[in-house]
Tab-separated table of C-alpha atoms in Angstrom:
chain	number	residue	atom	x	y	z
A	3	MET	CA	94.101	-5.465	-36.612
A	4	SER	CA	95.453	-3.720	-33.524
A	5	LEU	CA	93.582	-0.963	-31.758
A	6	SER	CA	96.290	1.602	-32.423
A	7	SER	CA	95.596	1.346	-36.134
A	8	SER	CA	91.826	1.910	-35.685
A	9	SER	CA	91.465	5.367	-34.177
A	10	GLY	CA	88.826	7.762	-35.428
A	11	SER	CA	85.167	8.576	-34.992
A	12	SER	CA	82.229	6.466	-36.118
A	13	SER	CA	80.216	7.303	-39.201
A	14	LEU	CA	76.867	5.930	-40.396
A	15	PRO	CA	75.259	3.011	-38.528
A	16	GLY	CA	76.831	-0.219	-39.663
A	17	SER	CA	79.815	1.557	-41.211
A	18	SER	CA	81.772	2.324	-38.041
A	19	PRO	CA	85.491	1.580	-38.372
A	20	PHE	CA	85.063	-0.529	-35.239
A	21	SER	CA	82.179	-2.652	-36.550
A	22	SER	CA	84.583	-5.423	-37.626
A	23	HIS	CA	86.993	-5.012	-34.710
A	24	PRO	CA	88.053	-8.342	-33.136
A	25	LEU	CA	86.744	-7.194	-29.735
A	26	VAL	CA	83.181	-6.540	-30.944
A	27	PRO	CA	82.066	-10.059	-29.885
A	28	TYR	CA	83.208	-9.128	-26.374
A	29	GLY	CA	81.169	-5.908	-26.245
A	30	TRP	CA	83.516	-3.381	-27.839
A	31	ASP	CA	81.668	-0.412	-29.348
A	32	ASP	CA	82.250	3.170	-30.438
A	33	SER	CA	81.640	4.523	-26.940
A	34	TRP	CA	84.355	2.325	-25.476
A	35	ALA	CA	86.641	3.319	-28.343
A	36	ASP	CA	86.087	6.998	-27.602
A	37	ALA	CA	86.774	6.450	-23.896
A	38	PHE	CA	89.967	4.569	-24.743
A	39	ALA	CA	91.296	7.191	-27.192
A	40	PRO	CA	93.760	8.806	-24.705
A	41	TYR	CA	95.359	5.415	-24.037
A	42	THR	CA	95.573	4.672	-27.741
A	43	ALA	CA	97.765	7.767	-28.020
A	44	GLU	CA	100.038	6.287	-25.326
A	45	GLY	CA	100.426	3.074	-27.339
A	46	LEU	CA	98.475	0.911	-24.889
A	47	LEU	CA	96.289	-1.997	-25.936
A	48	ALA	CA	92.558	-2.183	-25.228
A	49	GLY	CA	91.245	-5.409	-23.792
A	50	ARG	CA	88.464	-6.930	-21.748
A	51	VAL	CA	89.188	-8.905	-18.605
A	52	VAL	CA	87.869	-12.447	-18.957
A	53	ARG	CA	89.256	-13.838	-15.697
A	54	VAL	CA	91.069	-12.616	-12.565
A	55	ASP	CA	93.059	-14.706	-10.094
A	56	ARG	CA	95.882	-14.066	-7.642
A	57	GLY	CA	96.688	-10.540	-8.712
A	58	GLN	CA	96.792	-11.376	-12.404
A	59	CYS	CA	94.190	-11.484	-15.130
A	60	ASP	CA	93.531	-12.888	-18.573
A	61	VAL	CA	92.702	-10.126	-21.042
A	62	VAL	CA	91.295	-10.610	-24.532
A	63	THR	CA	92.736	-8.024	-26.933
A	64	ALA	CA	92.841	-7.480	-30.675
A	65	ASP	CA	96.240	-9.215	-30.548
A	66	GLY	CA	94.855	-12.265	-28.760
A	67	LEU	CA	94.557	-13.454	-25.158
A	68	LEU	CA	97.184	-11.954	-22.839
A	69	ARG	CA	98.217	-12.543	-19.228
A	70	ALA	CA	98.744	-9.326	-17.273
A	71	ASP	CA	99.608	-8.217	-13.745
A	72	THR	CA	97.163	-5.892	-11.947
A	73	ALA	CA	99.597	-4.437	-9.376
A	74	PHE	CA	99.340	-0.903	-10.799
A	75	VAL	CA	95.564	-0.727	-10.186
A	76	THR	CA	94.831	0.109	-6.508
A	77	PRO	CA	95.169	-3.361	-4.999
A	78	HIS	CA	94.006	-2.488	-1.451
A	79	ASP	CA	90.495	-1.229	-2.233
A	80	PRO	CA	88.186	-4.155	-3.142
A	81	MET	CA	85.915	-1.752	-5.029
A	82	ARG	CA	88.712	-0.491	-7.265
A	83	VAL	CA	90.534	-3.680	-8.156
A	84	VAL	CA	90.392	-5.025	-11.692
A	85	CYS	CA	87.502	-7.447	-12.080
A	86	THR	CA	85.947	-9.653	-14.741
A	87	GLY	CA	84.136	-7.530	-17.318
A	88	ASP	CA	86.409	-4.490	-17.006
A	89	TRP	CA	87.788	-2.798	-20.114
A	90	VAL	CA	91.474	-2.155	-19.445
A	91	ALA	CA	94.551	-0.508	-20.908
A	92	VAL	CA	97.378	-3.048	-21.154
A	93	GLU	CA	101.045	-2.571	-21.928
A	94	PRO	CA	101.794	-3.763	-25.496
A	95	ALA	CA	104.857	-5.681	-24.324
A	96	GLY	CA	106.798	-6.630	-21.239
A	97	ASP	CA	107.544	-9.504	-18.912
A	98	PRO	CA	105.522	-9.248	-16.831
A	99	ARG	CA	102.968	-7.217	-18.748
A	100	TYR	CA	100.867	-4.794	-16.678
A	101	VAL	CA	97.340	-3.448	-16.691
A	102	ARG	CA	97.733	0.339	-16.416
A	103	THR	CA	94.119	1.270	-15.690
A	104	TYR	CA	90.516	0.358	-16.415
A	105	LEU	CA	87.855	2.463	-18.124
A	106	PRO	CA	85.000	3.966	-16.069
A	107	ARG	CA	82.428	1.250	-15.430
A	108	ARG	CA	78.924	1.509	-16.859
A	109	SER	CA	77.610	-0.794	-14.152
A	110	ALA	CA	78.985	-2.932	-11.343
A	111	PHE	CA	77.570	-5.856	-9.388
A	112	VAL	CA	78.664	-5.412	-5.756
A	113	ARG	CA	78.010	-7.312	-2.533
A	114	SER	CA	79.294	-6.763	0.997
A	115	THR	CA	82.287	-8.813	2.059
A	116	SER	CA	82.075	-11.474	4.736
A	117	SER	CA	84.555	-9.535	6.890
A	118	LYS	CA	83.479	-7.290	9.755
A	119	ARG	CA	84.951	-4.282	7.981
A	120	ALA	CA	82.708	-2.037	5.922
A	121	GLU	CA	83.835	-3.168	2.485
A	122	GLY	CA	82.119	-3.959	-0.765
A	123	GLN	CA	83.302	-6.647	-3.162
A	124	ILE	CA	82.827	-6.087	-6.864
A	125	LEU	CA	81.883	-9.310	-8.650
A	126	ALA	CA	81.455	-8.174	-12.255
A	127	ALA	CA	81.627	-4.942	-14.243
A	128	ASN	CA	79.897	-3.468	-17.288
A	129	VAL	CA	76.942	-5.832	-17.101
A	130	ASP	CA	73.677	-5.284	-18.990
A	131	HIS	CA	71.697	-8.249	-17.649
A	132	ALA	CA	71.906	-9.894	-14.226
A	133	VAL	CA	70.592	-13.446	-14.627
A	134	VAL	CA	69.435	-14.883	-11.306
A	135	ALA	CA	69.359	-18.682	-11.622
A	136	VAL	CA	66.906	-20.392	-9.265
A	137	SER	CA	66.714	-24.191	-9.163
A	138	LEU	CA	63.305	-25.855	-9.273
A	139	ALA	CA	64.894	-28.993	-7.799
A	140	VAL	CA	64.312	-27.555	-4.310
A	141	GLU	CA	61.656	-25.451	-2.619
A	142	LEU	CA	61.622	-21.831	-3.753
A	143	ASP	CA	63.280	-19.373	-1.376
A	144	LEU	CA	61.526	-16.146	-2.334
A	145	GLY	CA	63.501	-14.135	0.210
A	146	ARG	CA	66.756	-15.096	-1.468
A	147	VAL	CA	65.331	-14.199	-4.870
A	148	GLU	CA	64.423	-10.751	-3.506
A	149	ARG	CA	67.954	-10.342	-2.138
A	150	PHE	CA	69.581	-11.158	-5.483
A	151	LEU	CA	67.174	-8.833	-7.285
A	152	ALA	CA	67.990	-5.934	-4.933
A	153	LEU	CA	71.692	-6.296	-5.756
A	154	ALA	CA	70.937	-6.666	-9.446
A	155	TRP	CA	68.809	-3.506	-9.639
A	156	GLU	CA	71.386	-1.567	-7.625
A	157	SER	CA	74.134	-2.600	-10.066
A	158	GLY	CA	72.452	-0.778	-12.934
A	159	ALA	CA	71.780	-4.008	-14.847
A	160	GLN	CA	68.380	-5.373	-15.906
A	161	PRO	CA	67.556	-8.452	-13.802
A	162	VAL	CA	66.253	-11.651	-15.365
A	163	VAL	CA	65.095	-14.590	-13.245
A	164	VAL	CA	65.699	-18.027	-14.761
A	165	LEU	CA	63.912	-20.951	-13.133
A	166	SER	CA	66.318	-23.749	-14.039
A	167	LYS	CA	65.703	-27.516	-14.111
A	168	ALA	CA	62.117	-26.931	-15.264
A	169	ASP	CA	61.970	-30.542	-16.479
A	170	LEU	CA	61.768	-31.591	-12.817
A	171	VAL	CA	58.302	-30.001	-12.623
A	172	PRO	CA	56.402	-31.858	-15.384
A	173	ASP	CA	52.971	-30.657	-14.249
A	174	ALA	CA	52.192	-27.507	-16.233
A	175	ALA	CA	49.798	-26.132	-13.603
A	176	ALA	CA	52.341	-26.573	-10.803
A	177	LEU	CA	55.040	-24.917	-12.915
A	178	GLY	CA	52.672	-22.047	-13.657
A	179	HIS	CA	52.080	-21.480	-9.946
A	180	LEU	CA	55.833	-21.388	-9.271
A	181	VAL	CA	56.351	-18.836	-12.028
A	182	GLN	CA	53.507	-16.737	-10.618
A	183	ASP	CA	55.045	-16.844	-7.126
A	184	VAL	CA	58.340	-15.530	-8.474
A	185	GLU	CA	56.670	-12.893	-10.656
A	186	THR	CA	54.930	-11.581	-7.529
A	187	VAL	CA	58.290	-10.847	-5.845
A	188	ALA	CA	59.970	-9.651	-9.061
A	189	PRO	CA	57.992	-6.675	-10.404
A	190	GLY	CA	59.299	-5.492	-13.763
A	191	VAL	CA	61.552	-8.549	-14.149
A	192	PRO	CA	61.246	-11.229	-16.876
A	193	VAL	CA	60.815	-14.704	-15.346
A	194	LEU	CA	61.826	-17.547	-17.680
A	195	THR	CA	61.593	-21.319	-17.229
A	196	VAL	CA	64.531	-23.224	-18.679
A	197	SER	CA	65.702	-26.805	-18.837
A	198	SER	CA	69.252	-27.504	-19.942
A	199	THR	CA	68.285	-31.183	-20.217
A	200	THR	CA	65.416	-30.781	-22.687
A	201	GLY	CA	66.434	-27.434	-24.171
A	202	GLU	CA	63.154	-25.814	-23.105
A	203	GLY	CA	63.392	-22.019	-22.979
A	204	LEU	CA	67.054	-21.831	-24.012
A	205	ASP	CA	66.248	-20.072	-27.293
A	206	VAL	CA	64.271	-17.377	-25.468
A	207	LEU	CA	67.044	-16.861	-22.913
A	208	ALA	CA	69.729	-16.736	-25.632
A	209	ALA	CA	67.733	-14.056	-27.449
A	210	VAL	CA	67.486	-11.974	-24.268
A	211	LEU	CA	71.226	-12.253	-23.599
A	212	ALA	CA	72.302	-11.548	-27.193
A	213	GLY	CA	72.102	-7.812	-26.658
A	214	GLY	CA	75.000	-7.228	-24.282
A	215	THR	CA	76.932	-8.584	-21.305
A	216	SER	CA	75.195	-10.823	-18.787
A	217	VAL	CA	76.326	-12.109	-15.395
A	218	LEU	CA	75.024	-15.466	-14.194
A	219	LEU	CA	74.237	-15.492	-10.471
A	220	GLY	CA	72.822	-17.969	-8.003
A	221	GLN	CA	73.529	-20.448	-5.246
A	222	SER	CA	75.676	-23.534	-5.680
A	223	GLY	CA	73.506	-26.203	-7.221
A	224	ALA	CA	71.307	-23.763	-9.137
A	225	GLY	CA	72.539	-25.246	-12.413
A	226	LYS	CA	74.536	-22.211	-13.547
A	227	SER	CA	77.420	-24.105	-15.131
A	228	THR	CA	75.066	-26.511	-16.909
A	229	LEU	CA	73.100	-23.515	-18.139
A	230	ALA	CA	76.284	-21.786	-19.295
A	231	ASN	CA	77.327	-24.910	-21.220
A	232	ALA	CA	73.908	-25.102	-22.878
A	233	LEU	CA	74.107	-21.460	-23.954
A	234	LEU	CA	77.680	-21.855	-25.186
A	235	GLY	CA	76.913	-25.090	-27.016
A	236	ASP	CA	79.945	-26.783	-25.473
A	237	ASP	CA	81.077	-28.247	-22.144
A	238	VAL	CA	83.230	-25.270	-21.275
A	239	MET	CA	82.338	-25.264	-17.580
A	240	ASP	CA	82.789	-28.343	-15.389
A	241	VAL	CA	79.564	-29.663	-13.885
A	242	GLN	CA	79.304	-31.481	-10.556
A	243	ALA	CA	76.431	-33.444	-9.086
A	244	THR	CA	73.979	-31.721	-6.780
A	245	ARG	CA	73.325	-33.188	-3.341
A	246	ASP	CA	69.841	-34.696	-3.249
A	247	VAL	CA	69.369	-33.846	0.432
A	248	ASP	CA	69.334	-30.073	0.095
A	249	GLY	CA	69.737	-29.261	-3.597
A	250	LYS	CA	73.140	-27.676	-3.039
A	251	GLY	CA	76.267	-28.411	-5.008
A	252	ARG	CA	79.965	-27.773	-4.671
A	253	HIS	CA	81.422	-24.596	-6.142
A	254	THR	CA	81.655	-25.841	-9.740
A	255	THR	CA	82.927	-22.448	-10.877
A	256	THR	CA	85.723	-21.088	-8.686
A	257	THR	CA	86.489	-17.917	-10.638
A	258	ARG	CA	84.428	-15.473	-12.677
A	259	ASN	CA	84.849	-16.224	-16.377
A	260	LEU	CA	83.767	-14.067	-19.316
A	261	LEU	CA	82.778	-15.976	-22.457
A	262	ALA	CA	81.439	-14.857	-25.844
A	263	LEU	CA	78.129	-16.532	-26.708
A	264	PRO	CA	77.755	-18.049	-30.207
A	265	GLY	CA	74.437	-16.250	-30.759
A	266	GLY	CA	75.816	-12.880	-29.692
A	267	GLY	CA	76.383	-11.328	-26.303
A	268	VAL	CA	78.828	-12.101	-23.532
A	269	LEU	CA	78.291	-14.241	-20.428
A	270	ILE	CA	80.088	-13.966	-17.082
A	271	ASP	CA	79.707	-17.138	-15.020
A	272	THR	CA	80.274	-16.752	-11.281
A	273	PRO	CA	80.930	-19.123	-8.383
A	274	GLY	CA	77.884	-20.142	-6.354
A	275	LEU	CA	77.169	-17.416	-3.803
A	276	ARG	CA	76.275	-18.826	-0.399
A	277	GLY	CA	76.456	-15.415	1.254
A	278	VAL	CA	74.868	-12.513	-0.593
A	279	GLY	CA	75.154	-9.415	1.582
A	280	LEU	CA	73.710	-6.111	0.472
A	281	TRP	CA	76.043	-3.203	-0.197
A	282	ASP	CA	74.447	0.260	-0.153
A	283	ALA	CA	71.471	-1.118	-2.073
A	284	GLU	CA	68.582	1.024	-0.819
A	285	THR	CA	67.530	1.960	-4.344
A	286	GLY	CA	67.619	-1.690	-5.408
A	287	VAL	CA	65.521	-2.739	-2.404
A	288	GLY	CA	63.017	-0.027	-3.285
A	289	GLN	CA	62.693	-1.381	-6.827
A	290	VAL	CA	62.201	-4.963	-5.661
A	291	PHE	CA	59.456	-3.849	-3.272
A	292	ALA	CA	57.971	-1.190	-5.529
A	293	GLU	CA	54.400	-1.915	-4.405
A	294	ILE	CA	55.316	-1.268	-0.752
A	295	GLU	CA	56.989	2.034	-1.620
A	296	GLU	CA	53.885	3.037	-3.574
A	297	LEU	CA	51.647	2.170	-0.619
A	298	ALA	CA	53.946	4.092	1.734
A	299	ALA	CA	53.216	7.293	-0.167
A	300	ASP	CA	49.696	7.168	1.322
A	301	CYS	CA	50.818	6.717	4.948
A	302	ARG	CA	49.725	9.451	7.372
A	303	PHE	CA	53.325	10.168	8.416
A	304	HIS	CA	56.077	10.687	5.871
A	305	ASP	CA	58.605	8.862	8.088
A	306	CYS	CA	56.268	5.947	8.820
A	307	ALA	CA	58.180	2.790	9.764
A	308	HIS	CA	55.185	0.559	8.923
A	309	VAL	CA	55.275	-1.082	12.357
A	310	ALA	CA	52.434	0.279	14.514
A	311	GLU	CA	51.833	3.832	13.334
A	312	PRO	CA	48.245	5.051	12.946
A	313	GLY	CA	47.150	5.639	9.384
A	314	CYS	CA	49.824	3.316	7.922
A	315	ALA	CA	48.735	2.385	4.404
A	316	VAL	CA	51.234	-0.493	4.278
A	317	LEU	CA	49.861	-2.167	7.409
A	318	GLY	CA	46.383	-1.556	6.088
A	319	ALA	CA	47.280	-3.456	2.918
A	320	VAL	CA	48.584	-6.361	5.020
A	321	GLU	CA	45.380	-6.456	7.061
A	322	SER	CA	43.221	-6.438	3.935
A	323	GLY	CA	45.244	-9.211	2.316
A	324	GLU	CA	46.458	-6.970	-0.514
A	325	LEU	CA	50.070	-7.261	0.668
A	326	PRO	CA	51.473	-10.589	1.972
A	327	GLU	CA	52.972	-10.235	5.454
A	328	ARG	CA	56.000	-12.270	4.329
A	329	ARG	CA	56.690	-9.610	1.722
A	330	LEU	CA	56.665	-6.804	4.300
A	331	ASP	CA	58.900	-8.803	6.659
A	332	SER	CA	61.407	-9.351	3.856
A	333	TYR	CA	61.334	-5.639	2.971
A	334	ARG	CA	62.037	-4.644	6.578
A	335	LYS	CA	64.826	-7.210	6.882
A	336	LEU	CA	66.676	-6.056	3.771
A	337	LEU	CA	66.319	-2.369	4.684
A	338	ARG	CA	67.685	-3.017	8.198
A	339	GLU	CA	70.594	-5.016	6.805
A	340	ASN	CA	71.402	-2.350	4.239
A	341	GLN	CA	71.229	0.368	6.888
A	342	ARG	CA	73.698	-1.521	9.096
A	343	ILE	CA	76.137	-1.948	6.204
A	344	VAL	CA	75.973	1.734	5.263
A	345	ALA	CA	76.286	2.805	8.895
A	346	LYS	CA	79.565	0.912	9.250
A	347	SER	CA	81.236	3.408	6.938
A	348	ASP	CA	79.146	6.514	7.746
A	349	ALA	CA	79.649	8.029	11.200
A	350	ARG	CA	76.888	10.611	10.690
A	351	LEU	CA	74.382	7.919	9.786
A	352	ARG	CA	75.411	5.849	12.810
A	353	ALA	CA	74.645	8.827	15.039
A	354	GLU	CA	71.263	9.320	13.363
A	355	ILE	CA	70.403	5.633	13.816
A	356	ARG	CA	71.298	5.753	17.519
A	357	LYS	CA	69.176	8.899	17.900
A	358	GLU	CA	66.255	7.182	16.158
A	359	TRP	CA	66.604	4.106	18.382
A	360	LYS	CA	66.487	6.334	21.486
A	361	ARG	CA	63.435	8.175	20.156
A	362	LYS	CA	61.560	4.968	19.448
A	363	GLY	CA	62.615	3.567	22.801
A	364	ALA	CA	61.241	6.655	24.553
A	365	GLN	CA	58.007	6.363	22.583
A	366	GLY	CA	57.694	2.720	23.560
A	367	ARG	CA	58.264	3.475	27.238
A	368	ALA	CA	55.735	6.311	27.129
A	369	ALA	CA	53.170	4.065	25.491
A	370	MET	CA	53.781	1.398	28.129
A	371	GLU	CA	53.390	3.921	30.957
A	372	ALA	CA	50.160	5.222	29.420
A	373	LYS	CA	48.888	1.644	29.139
A	374	ARG	CA	49.739	0.934	32.757
A	375	GLY	CA	48.035	4.153	33.835
A	376	GLY	CA	44.865	3.135	32.027
A	377	LEU	CA	44.829	-0.183	33.863
A	378	ARG	CA	44.880	1.464	37.313
């Protein structure tokens, strides 16, 4: 059945004319159908991008898998290019066949590029769950977990942390402590332990992911491709050995691939991310460090920087042991990084930051002079 023969509004739950549409396994629903209606009238095909490479993409449509060129969709803005997970309008015929546009995104996972220019890079679109895979084969890097979670919250998706290779920690008490450590830095986020080798936890994870589109994130060597294969029930993704010395692996996955899961839901596997820069993620950082933001509401000064100000509730919590100092350091680091990224593309903010630096510098000099005067 082609999309052009399926126009119309939905009726009672379960009786929608789109309920048996071939794209339903890929996330198609009545809302997407309504958004696509104008393009249906133009005779264009609806499809979801399952892979992008070299200016072209693979698109799954009601007519099957098609190869299409993305040249018509703003190629020079990395935030507006077609990406895996997009719903697009494709020409019904042609050689080459072109993507004409993509539908407004419900969510987008974005990181800063490695270039010195102020640019964001969109990794996946229309994602419901951001699965952060963390390998238990190496020592936990809680700071990196916090970084991934900040990007995940900012994207509009619900984060899920998966501690992979749980079979490598056979002691239940030790595993419990690791889970507790991650739960401490991931407020409001499910933390699951999974082993692709033994199958432990896979049923729980599959149930979580069955309700929408999920993107699988993590460093090389985190076991993402093995996890994807376990969820898919087939060796779809190649798997390479992890280096014993540092727990890192080669980039098993080199492109972002969208795959329908047998138990429902859609999974986007991504290459291992060695560099995960924030991109305008202040809200996401705030959600990751929700307890610090709550403490900050009780600071004496509304613009407290939580460094040396009198009456700082955050510093008070560190001194009392309520808040780990590592947690505050990580919070400051991510906020500074995010501020630098935003300032690269915001002249007004750059001016405000310079003004704030001068003000703090003057305060520091005044405090030093006062200290010297007291020593005379």
